[in-house]
Short mmCIF file of C-alpha atoms and ligand atoms in Angstrom, two decimals:
data_model
loop_
_atom_site.label_atom_id
_atom_site.label_comp_id
_atom_site.label_asym_id
_atom_site.label_seq_id
_atom_site.Cartn_x
_atom_site.Cartn_y
_atom_site.Cartn_z
CA MET A 765 180.34 11.82 -1.97
CA GLN A 766 181.13 8.68 -3.99
CA PRO A 767 184.17 9.00 -6.31
CA ILE A 768 183.07 9.28 -9.92
CA ASN A 769 184.67 7.94 -13.11
CA ILE A 770 185.23 10.51 -15.81
CA GLY A 771 186.68 10.49 -19.32
CA ILE A 772 188.54 13.26 -21.14
CA ILE A 773 188.35 13.90 -24.90
CA GLY A 774 191.07 16.28 -26.13
CA CYS A 775 194.65 15.83 -24.89
CA GLY A 776 196.27 19.17 -25.73
CA VAL A 777 197.73 21.98 -23.62
CA ILE A 778 194.88 22.48 -21.12
CA SER A 779 194.42 18.77 -20.42
CA ASP A 780 197.39 19.03 -18.01
CA SER A 781 195.38 21.33 -15.70
CA TYR A 782 192.47 18.87 -15.65
CA LEU A 783 194.61 15.77 -15.22
CA LYS A 784 196.54 17.42 -12.37
CA GLY A 785 193.27 18.61 -10.80
CA ALA A 786 191.74 15.14 -11.05
CA ALA A 787 194.86 13.57 -9.52
CA ARG A 788 194.49 15.94 -6.51
CA SER A 789 190.80 15.12 -6.03
CA ALA A 790 189.45 12.40 -3.77
CA TYR A 791 186.18 12.40 -5.67
CA ILE A 792 187.19 12.10 -9.33
CA THR A 793 188.97 9.26 -11.10
CA VAL A 794 190.03 9.64 -14.73
CA LYS A 795 189.12 6.26 -16.25
CA SER A 796 190.53 7.08 -19.68
CA VAL A 797 191.53 9.82 -22.09
CA ALA A 798 191.07 10.04 -25.87
CA ASP A 799 192.01 12.32 -28.76
CA MET A 800 191.56 12.31 -32.54
CA ARG A 801 195.36 11.94 -32.47
CA PRO A 802 195.85 8.63 -30.62
CA GLU A 803 199.50 9.51 -29.95
CA ALA A 804 198.41 12.60 -27.96
CA ALA A 805 196.09 10.45 -25.80
CA ALA A 806 198.80 7.83 -25.31
CA ALA A 807 201.32 10.49 -24.20
CA LYS A 808 198.98 12.02 -21.57
CA ALA A 809 197.88 8.58 -20.39
CA ALA A 810 201.51 7.57 -19.80
CA GLU A 811 202.36 10.88 -18.09
CA TYR A 812 199.43 10.75 -15.65
CA GLY A 813 199.09 6.99 -15.14
CA VAL A 814 195.62 6.68 -16.67
CA SER A 815 194.51 4.55 -19.61
CA ALA A 816 194.15 5.73 -23.19
CA ALA A 817 191.01 4.75 -25.07
CA ALA A 818 191.61 3.63 -28.66
CA SER A 819 189.41 6.51 -29.91
CA PRO A 820 186.86 9.06 -28.64
CA GLU A 821 184.14 6.60 -29.77
CA ALA A 822 185.67 3.81 -27.66
CA LEU A 823 185.78 6.12 -24.63
CA LEU A 824 182.11 7.00 -25.12
CA ALA A 825 181.19 3.30 -25.29
CA ASP A 826 182.66 2.67 -21.79
CA PRO A 827 179.71 2.06 -19.41
CA ASP A 828 181.86 2.88 -16.34
CA ILE A 829 182.26 6.54 -17.41
CA SER A 830 179.41 8.85 -16.48
CA ILE A 831 180.85 12.34 -17.15
CA VAL A 832 183.03 13.30 -20.12
CA ILE A 833 185.13 16.47 -20.27
CA ASN A 834 185.46 18.02 -23.73
CA LEU A 835 188.88 19.67 -24.10
CA THR A 836 188.96 19.81 -27.90
CA VAL A 837 189.34 23.05 -29.90
CA PRO A 838 186.30 25.39 -29.99
CA LEU A 839 185.18 24.52 -33.55
CA ALA A 840 184.96 20.83 -32.52
CA HIS A 841 183.08 21.51 -29.26
CA ALA A 842 179.52 21.22 -30.62
CA ALA A 843 180.00 17.88 -32.41
CA VAL A 844 181.94 16.31 -29.51
CA ASN A 845 179.38 17.63 -26.97
CA ARG A 846 176.55 16.13 -29.05
CA ALA A 847 178.34 12.76 -29.24
CA ILE A 848 178.80 12.73 -25.45
CA VAL A 849 175.11 13.45 -24.89
CA ALA A 850 174.11 10.86 -27.51
CA ALA A 851 176.16 8.30 -25.54
CA GLY A 852 173.95 9.06 -22.50
CA LYS A 853 176.74 10.77 -20.54
CA HIS A 854 176.88 14.13 -18.77
CA VAL A 855 179.08 16.64 -20.59
CA TYR A 856 181.46 19.24 -19.12
CA ALA A 857 183.10 21.36 -21.82
CA GLU A 858 185.92 23.87 -21.92
CA LYS A 859 184.90 27.35 -23.01
CA PRO A 860 183.28 28.42 -25.18
CA LEU A 861 180.57 25.78 -24.69
CA CYS A 862 180.16 25.74 -28.49
CA ALA A 863 181.48 28.00 -31.25
CA SER A 864 178.00 29.54 -31.64
CA PHE A 865 175.01 30.36 -29.44
CA ALA A 866 172.68 28.40 -31.79
CA GLU A 867 174.77 25.22 -31.25
CA ALA A 868 174.68 25.74 -27.47
CA LYS A 869 170.88 26.08 -27.45
CA GLU A 870 170.59 22.89 -29.53
CA LEU A 871 172.89 21.09 -27.07
CA LEU A 872 170.77 22.13 -24.08
CA ASP A 873 167.65 20.77 -25.85
CA LEU A 874 169.35 17.46 -26.69
CA ALA A 875 170.66 17.08 -23.13
CA ALA A 876 167.24 17.81 -21.62
CA LYS A 877 165.71 15.12 -23.85
CA ALA A 878 168.48 12.64 -22.93
CA GLY A 879 168.21 13.43 -19.20
CA VAL A 880 171.88 14.33 -18.84
CA ARG A 881 173.56 17.45 -17.50
CA VAL A 882 175.55 20.10 -19.34
CA GLY A 883 178.25 22.04 -17.54
CA GLY A 884 181.29 23.97 -18.59
CA ALA A 885 184.21 26.24 -17.95
CA PRO A 886 185.03 28.64 -16.58
CA ASP A 887 184.79 27.58 -12.95
CA THR A 888 187.21 30.27 -11.72
CA PHE A 889 184.22 32.26 -10.41
CA MET A 890 184.02 29.57 -7.70
CA GLY A 891 187.51 30.55 -6.48
CA ALA A 892 188.20 32.22 -3.14
CA SER A 893 188.65 35.82 -4.31
CA HIS A 894 185.56 35.80 -6.51
CA GLN A 895 183.42 34.19 -3.81
CA ALA A 896 184.73 36.74 -1.28
CA ALA A 897 183.76 39.50 -3.76
CA ARG A 898 180.33 37.93 -4.08
CA ARG A 899 179.92 37.86 -0.30
CA ALA A 900 180.99 41.50 0.05
CA ILE A 901 178.52 42.59 -2.62
CA ASP A 902 175.70 40.54 -1.08
CA GLU A 903 176.49 42.09 2.32
CA GLY A 904 176.10 45.54 0.72
CA ARG A 905 179.67 46.70 1.42
CA ILE A 906 179.82 48.78 -1.77
CA GLY A 907 176.04 49.26 -2.14
CA GLN A 908 174.17 48.89 -5.40
CA VAL A 909 176.72 48.38 -8.20
CA ILE A 910 176.11 50.91 -10.97
CA ALA A 911 179.24 50.79 -13.13
CA GLY A 912 182.62 49.17 -13.59
CA ALA A 913 185.27 47.99 -15.99
CA ALA A 914 186.65 44.57 -16.94
CA THR A 915 189.83 44.56 -18.98
CA VAL A 916 191.84 41.80 -20.63
CA LEU A 917 194.60 43.09 -22.91
CA SER A 918 197.64 41.36 -24.38
CA HIS A 919 199.42 40.83 -27.66
CA GLY A 920 197.93 37.48 -28.53
CA MET A 921 198.63 33.79 -28.16
CA GLU A 922 200.96 32.97 -31.07
CA HIS A 923 204.06 33.52 -28.93
CA TRP A 924 203.32 30.63 -26.49
CA HIS A 925 200.72 28.13 -27.74
CA PRO A 926 202.20 25.35 -29.94
CA ASN A 927 199.11 25.32 -32.24
CA PRO A 928 197.58 28.80 -31.98
CA ASP A 929 195.39 28.50 -35.12
CA PHE A 930 192.11 28.07 -33.20
CA PHE A 931 192.53 31.41 -31.43
CA PHE A 932 192.23 33.36 -34.71
CA ILE A 933 189.26 31.68 -36.41
CA LYS A 934 185.53 31.37 -35.62
CA GLY A 935 185.12 30.23 -32.02
CA GLY A 936 188.32 32.07 -31.00
CA GLY A 937 189.36 35.71 -30.57
CA PRO A 938 189.73 37.35 -27.16
CA ILE A 939 185.95 37.80 -26.85
CA LEU A 940 185.09 34.08 -26.98
CA ASP A 941 188.41 32.85 -25.58
CA LEU A 942 188.91 35.17 -22.57
CA GLY A 943 185.52 36.90 -22.36
CA PRO A 944 183.96 33.87 -20.61
CA TYR A 945 186.09 34.39 -17.46
CA TYR A 946 185.08 38.03 -17.09
CA VAL A 947 181.43 37.77 -18.13
CA THR A 948 180.81 34.64 -16.02
CA ASP A 949 182.30 36.32 -12.95
CA LEU A 950 180.26 39.47 -13.60
CA ILE A 951 177.09 37.38 -13.86
CA GLN A 952 177.77 35.54 -10.60
CA LEU A 953 178.34 38.96 -8.96
CA LEU A 954 175.62 41.03 -10.62
CA GLY A 955 173.14 38.64 -12.27
CA PRO A 956 172.24 38.30 -15.96
CA VAL A 957 173.00 40.71 -18.81
CA ALA A 958 170.06 42.40 -20.58
CA ARG A 959 171.68 44.07 -23.63
CA VAL A 960 175.01 44.77 -25.23
CA ALA A 961 176.63 47.47 -27.40
CA ALA A 962 180.17 47.27 -28.80
CA THR A 963 182.78 48.29 -31.30
CA THR A 964 185.12 45.63 -32.65
CA CYS A 965 188.05 45.41 -35.05
CA ILE A 966 190.92 43.27 -36.29
CA GLY A 967 194.16 45.05 -35.34
CA ASN A 968 196.65 42.77 -37.10
CA PRO A 969 195.18 40.82 -40.05
CA VAL A 970 198.20 38.49 -40.22
CA ARG A 971 200.06 36.98 -37.24
CA THR A 972 203.48 35.35 -37.24
CA ILE A 973 203.88 32.37 -34.91
CA THR A 974 206.93 32.76 -32.65
CA SER A 975 206.32 29.70 -30.43
CA GLN A 976 207.82 26.29 -31.16
CA PRO A 977 207.53 24.05 -33.12
CA ARG A 978 205.94 26.25 -35.83
CA ALA A 979 207.91 29.52 -35.41
CA GLY A 980 207.82 31.63 -38.59
CA GLU A 981 204.48 30.32 -39.92
CA GLN A 982 201.88 32.99 -40.67
CA LEU A 983 198.22 32.88 -39.61
CA LYS A 984 195.40 34.78 -41.30
CA VAL A 985 193.21 36.42 -38.64
CA GLU A 986 189.52 35.70 -39.32
CA ILE A 987 187.98 36.96 -36.06
CA GLU A 988 187.88 40.33 -34.27
CA THR A 989 190.87 40.76 -31.97
CA THR A 990 189.83 43.98 -30.19
CA ALA A 991 186.43 44.74 -28.66
CA THR A 992 185.14 47.51 -26.43
CA ALA A 993 181.71 46.56 -25.15
CA LEU A 994 179.05 48.02 -22.89
CA LEU A 995 177.33 45.27 -20.92
CA SER A 996 174.00 46.48 -19.53
CA PHE A 997 172.94 44.19 -16.68
CA ALA A 998 169.34 43.49 -15.66
CA CYS A 999 170.21 44.88 -12.18
CA GLY A 1000 170.92 48.30 -13.75
CA ALA A 1001 174.75 48.24 -13.73
CA THR A 1002 176.70 48.98 -16.91
CA ILE A 1003 180.18 47.49 -17.26
CA VAL A 1004 182.77 48.38 -19.92
CA LEU A 1005 184.48 45.21 -21.13
CA THR A 1006 187.65 45.74 -23.17
CA ALA A 1007 189.20 42.58 -24.63
CA SER A 1008 192.14 42.69 -27.02
CA TRP A 1009 195.06 40.75 -28.43
CA ASP A 1010 196.39 43.88 -30.19
CA VAL A 1011 197.83 45.67 -27.12
CA TRP A 1012 201.55 45.55 -26.30
CA LYS A 1013 201.44 47.09 -22.84
CA ASN A 1014 198.95 48.70 -20.47
CA LYS A 1015 198.48 49.60 -16.80
CA ARG A 1016 194.76 48.90 -16.39
CA LEU A 1017 193.43 46.63 -13.65
CA PRO A 1018 191.54 43.46 -14.63
CA PHE A 1019 188.34 44.27 -12.85
CA GLU A 1020 186.85 47.28 -11.01
CA LEU A 1021 183.30 47.62 -9.70
CA TYR A 1022 181.77 50.89 -8.52
CA GLY A 1023 178.81 50.85 -6.10
CA VAL A 1024 176.88 53.75 -4.61
CA ASP A 1025 178.66 53.15 -1.27
CA GLY A 1026 182.15 52.10 -2.37
CA SER A 1027 184.45 50.52 -4.94
CA MET A 1028 185.93 47.07 -5.35
CA LEU A 1029 189.06 45.80 -7.14
CA VAL A 1030 188.62 42.14 -8.12
CA PRO A 1031 191.65 40.07 -9.21
CA ASP A 1032 191.98 38.42 -12.63
CA PRO A 1033 189.06 35.96 -13.04
CA ASN A 1034 191.34 33.70 -15.11
CA PHE A 1035 192.48 32.36 -11.71
CA PHE A 1036 190.84 31.40 -8.42
CA GLY A 1037 192.75 33.57 -5.95
CA GLY A 1038 194.52 36.93 -5.84
CA SER A 1039 194.15 40.17 -3.94
CA LEU A 1040 190.64 41.60 -3.46
CA GLU A 1041 190.37 45.19 -2.23
CA ILE A 1042 187.47 47.37 -1.15
CA SER A 1043 187.18 51.07 -0.44
CA GLU A 1044 184.05 51.99 1.52
CA LYS A 1045 182.75 55.55 1.05
CA GLY A 1046 186.09 56.94 -0.09
CA GLY A 1047 188.16 55.27 2.66
CA ASP A 1048 191.54 53.69 2.02
CA TRP A 1049 191.71 50.51 -0.02
CA ALA A 1050 191.53 47.54 2.36
CA ALA A 1051 192.44 43.95 1.47
CA VAL A 1052 189.60 41.47 2.03
CA ASP A 1053 190.53 38.24 3.80
CA ILE A 1054 189.92 35.41 1.32
CA THR A 1055 191.42 32.59 3.38
CA GLY A 1056 188.08 31.37 4.72
CA HIS A 1057 186.99 30.57 1.17
CA PRO A 1058 188.12 27.38 -0.54
CA PHE A 1059 190.59 27.33 -3.47
CA HIS A 1060 192.74 30.33 -2.49
CA LEU A 1061 196.21 28.78 -2.16
CA ALA A 1062 198.62 29.29 -5.08
CA ASN A 1063 199.42 25.92 -6.67
CA ARG A 1064 200.75 26.80 -10.14
CA GLU A 1065 203.62 28.88 -11.56
CA LEU A 1066 202.84 30.76 -14.78
CA ARG A 1067 205.28 31.27 -17.66
CA ASP A 1068 206.11 34.74 -16.26
CA GLY A 1069 206.90 33.27 -12.82
CA ARG A 1070 203.69 34.46 -11.11
CA GLN A 1071 202.25 32.03 -8.54
CA VAL A 1072 198.49 31.55 -9.00
CA ALA A 1073 195.64 29.44 -7.66
CA ASP A 1074 194.43 27.13 -10.44
CA TYR A 1075 191.77 24.59 -9.47
CA ARG A 1076 190.25 24.03 -12.95
CA ILE A 1077 187.99 20.98 -12.66
CA ILE A 1078 186.08 22.03 -9.50
CA GLY A 1079 183.17 23.01 -11.74
CA LEU A 1080 182.99 19.38 -12.82
CA LEU A 1081 183.42 18.22 -9.23
CA ASP A 1082 180.49 20.43 -8.21
CA MET A 1083 178.45 18.97 -11.10
CA ALA A 1084 179.28 15.41 -9.98
CA ALA A 1085 178.27 16.28 -6.40
CA ALA A 1086 175.10 18.00 -7.62
CA ILE A 1087 174.07 14.88 -9.54
CA GLN A 1088 174.44 12.78 -6.39
CA GLN A 1089 172.72 15.43 -4.23
CA ASN A 1090 169.97 16.13 -6.78
CA ARG A 1091 170.59 19.89 -6.82
CA PRO A 1092 171.54 22.37 -9.58
CA HIS A 1093 175.24 22.64 -10.39
CA ARG A 1094 176.93 26.02 -10.52
CA ALA A 1095 178.87 26.05 -13.83
CA SER A 1096 175.66 25.09 -15.62
CA GLY A 1097 174.66 24.83 -19.26
CA GLU A 1098 172.18 27.71 -18.73
CA LEU A 1099 174.96 29.94 -17.38
CA THR A 1100 177.51 29.04 -20.07
CA THR A 1101 174.86 29.45 -22.80
CA HIS A 1102 173.85 32.90 -21.49
CA VAL A 1103 177.53 33.87 -21.39
CA LEU A 1104 177.96 32.64 -24.98
CA GLU A 1105 174.94 34.69 -26.11
CA VAL A 1106 176.46 37.79 -24.45
CA LEU A 1107 179.80 37.19 -26.19
CA GLU A 1108 178.21 36.55 -29.57
CA ALA A 1109 176.09 39.70 -29.07
CA ILE A 1110 179.33 41.71 -28.69
CA GLY A 1111 180.35 40.56 -32.18
CA THR A 1112 176.89 41.32 -33.60
CA ALA A 1113 176.71 44.73 -31.90
CA GLY A 1114 180.15 45.60 -33.28
CA ALA A 1115 179.36 44.46 -36.82
CA GLU A 1116 175.89 46.03 -36.96
CA LYS A 1117 176.64 49.13 -34.83
CA ARG A 1118 173.56 48.75 -32.62
CA TRP A 1119 172.41 47.59 -29.17
CA VAL A 1120 171.60 43.87 -29.09
CA ASP A 1121 168.94 42.60 -26.64
CA LEU A 1122 169.59 39.16 -25.19
CA THR A 1123 167.04 36.37 -25.49
CA THR A 1124 168.33 34.24 -22.60
CA THR A 1125 168.80 34.87 -18.93
CA CYS A 1126 170.03 32.77 -16.00
CA GLU A 1127 170.04 32.58 -12.23
CA ARG A 1128 173.15 33.62 -10.35
CA PRO A 1129 174.86 30.33 -9.47
CA ALA A 1130 174.66 29.54 -5.74
CA ALA A 1131 177.51 30.94 -3.63
CA VAL A 1132 180.16 28.36 -2.69
CA PRO A 1133 180.02 27.69 1.05
CA GLN A 1134 183.08 28.62 3.10
CA GLY A 1135 185.29 25.68 4.01
CA VAL A 1136 188.66 24.10 3.52
CA GLY A 1137 188.62 22.67 0.00
CA GLU A 1138 186.72 20.45 -2.38
CA GLU A 1139 184.90 18.79 0.53
CA VAL A 1140 182.63 21.89 0.54
CA PHE A 1141 180.75 20.06 -2.22
CA ALA A 1142 180.66 16.63 -0.54
CA ALA A 1143 177.30 15.37 0.65
N1 LIG B 64 195.57 26.34 -23.46
C1 LIG B 64 195.07 26.98 -22.43
O1 LIG B 64 195.79 27.60 -21.60
C2 LIG B 64 193.60 26.98 -22.19
C3 LIG B 64 193.15 27.54 -21.00
C4 LIG B 64 191.79 27.47 -20.70
C5 LIG B 64 190.94 26.91 -21.62
N2 LIG B 64 191.36 26.41 -22.81
C6 LIG B 64 190.38 25.82 -23.74
O2 LIG B 64 190.59 24.42 -23.82
C7 LIG B 64 190.28 23.95 -25.14
C8 LIG B 64 191.50 23.24 -25.71
O3 LIG B 64 192.59 24.15 -25.70
P1 LIG B 64 194.09 23.61 -25.81
O4 LIG B 64 194.95 24.79 -25.63
O5 LIG B 64 194.27 22.43 -24.95
O6 LIG B 64 194.10 23.18 -27.36
P2 LIG B 64 195.14 22.16 -28.09
O7 LIG B 64 195.10 22.49 -29.52
O8 LIG B 64 196.44 22.18 -27.36
O9 LIG B 64 194.47 20.73 -27.83
C9 LIG B 64 193.25 20.34 -28.40
C10 LIG B 64 193.26 18.83 -28.57
O10 LIG B 64 191.96 18.42 -29.05
C11 LIG B 64 192.17 17.43 -30.07
N3 LIG B 64 190.99 17.45 -30.93
C12 LIG B 64 190.59 18.42 -31.78
N4 LIG B 64 189.43 18.10 -32.36
C13 LIG B 64 189.07 16.90 -31.85
C14 LIG B 64 187.96 16.03 -32.07
N5 LIG B 64 186.99 16.38 -32.90
N6 LIG B 64 187.92 14.86 -31.40
C15 LIG B 64 188.92 14.51 -30.54
N7 LIG B 64 189.99 15.29 -30.30
C16 LIG B 64 190.06 16.47 -30.94
C17 LIG B 64 193.45 17.83 -30.76
O11 LIG B 64 194.04 16.72 -31.42
C18 LIG B 64 194.30 18.35 -29.59
O12 LIG B 64 195.08 17.33 -29.01
C19 LIG B 64 189.85 25.17 -25.94
O13 LIG B 64 188.45 25.27 -25.93
C20 LIG B 64 190.46 26.35 -25.15
O14 LIG B 64 189.70 27.53 -25.29
C21 LIG B 64 192.70 26.40 -23.10
#
């Protein structure tokens, strides 16, 4: 695969993961970075030895850049995505693809007309543990999956993120912010969602920032911060998704799937690795070997000291390879748009107290072949 020049718009907290990932990759070169705050772009450019474009517009005018990653805040995603497509470049956006399903559909139409690709986070479903789970399900080790639970509970984001405002307005909340990891992984394991029911609420209408540099400032919460949803999949499985930023402590596992022949415990889909366990027909839990799958080694320490595998950017790498190989990419616009419709349907189902049928569907993304690392995508 030929190395490909990319640009990054949005130089905040998550840009570090992408810049580190790009620096590790033999196939991606960051040509330049940009931000509406030029000082933020200049700081990341200096830290990672790349160049800073004078503005997002200047970056988009660079003919050497063919894919642009959008790492701005959710409410800015749609406009920045549209500008990338209008510049004739492929777009890869952080989640959610846009702040609304309608904006995502419009983006897919614009991209189809412009002949460019749309891709987006999360790409954690391509990680070793989630691909090993996929393989075990496809091999029938737990039989037809009929039920399960996905759970993401914490007490919010205002204690660590320097600018947590976007988490508590439209485009944020645990459903749109963390839901994509769980729903995307469920879709790669089980296929598309058919309909959704939910209850939702705002647990704490006002939040006090405790992170620096804005400790003490108060935020008004404008988006639901707790949701309990039933996701009814086209394959017949029903999964309970509980997502909340109102919970202080809990002992629930991130992800359990129950099949007619066994059960599976899948690690947190916010990361690429972690322990995967299966019990077949009531037998003891047995760890599944994930080491044959790429992207399993821990390479990042979290704030709480946990070591995790974080290979954010491989979704873009797969998209770059897919362009050169003329094949579909895995973290596709169709997948991220279906996920966004599911997440928006949770809000609608909660507000209107009814089942919501989905209007979109998608293919399960192709399984990632076993292999050593990112060269699994190379032609
Ligand atoms: N922080 C995380 O741990 C994390 C993890 C995974 C995904 N994400 C996602 O990544 C995205 C960014 O999150 P973050 O935490 O880095 O946010 P952030 O607030 O730290 O950074 C966002 C950056 O985008 C810039 N920006 C905003 N609007 C812009 C525009 N219209 N044009 C150009 N630049 C613009 C801001 O100046 C800022 O530098 C969000 O969609 C978030 O959901 C964040």
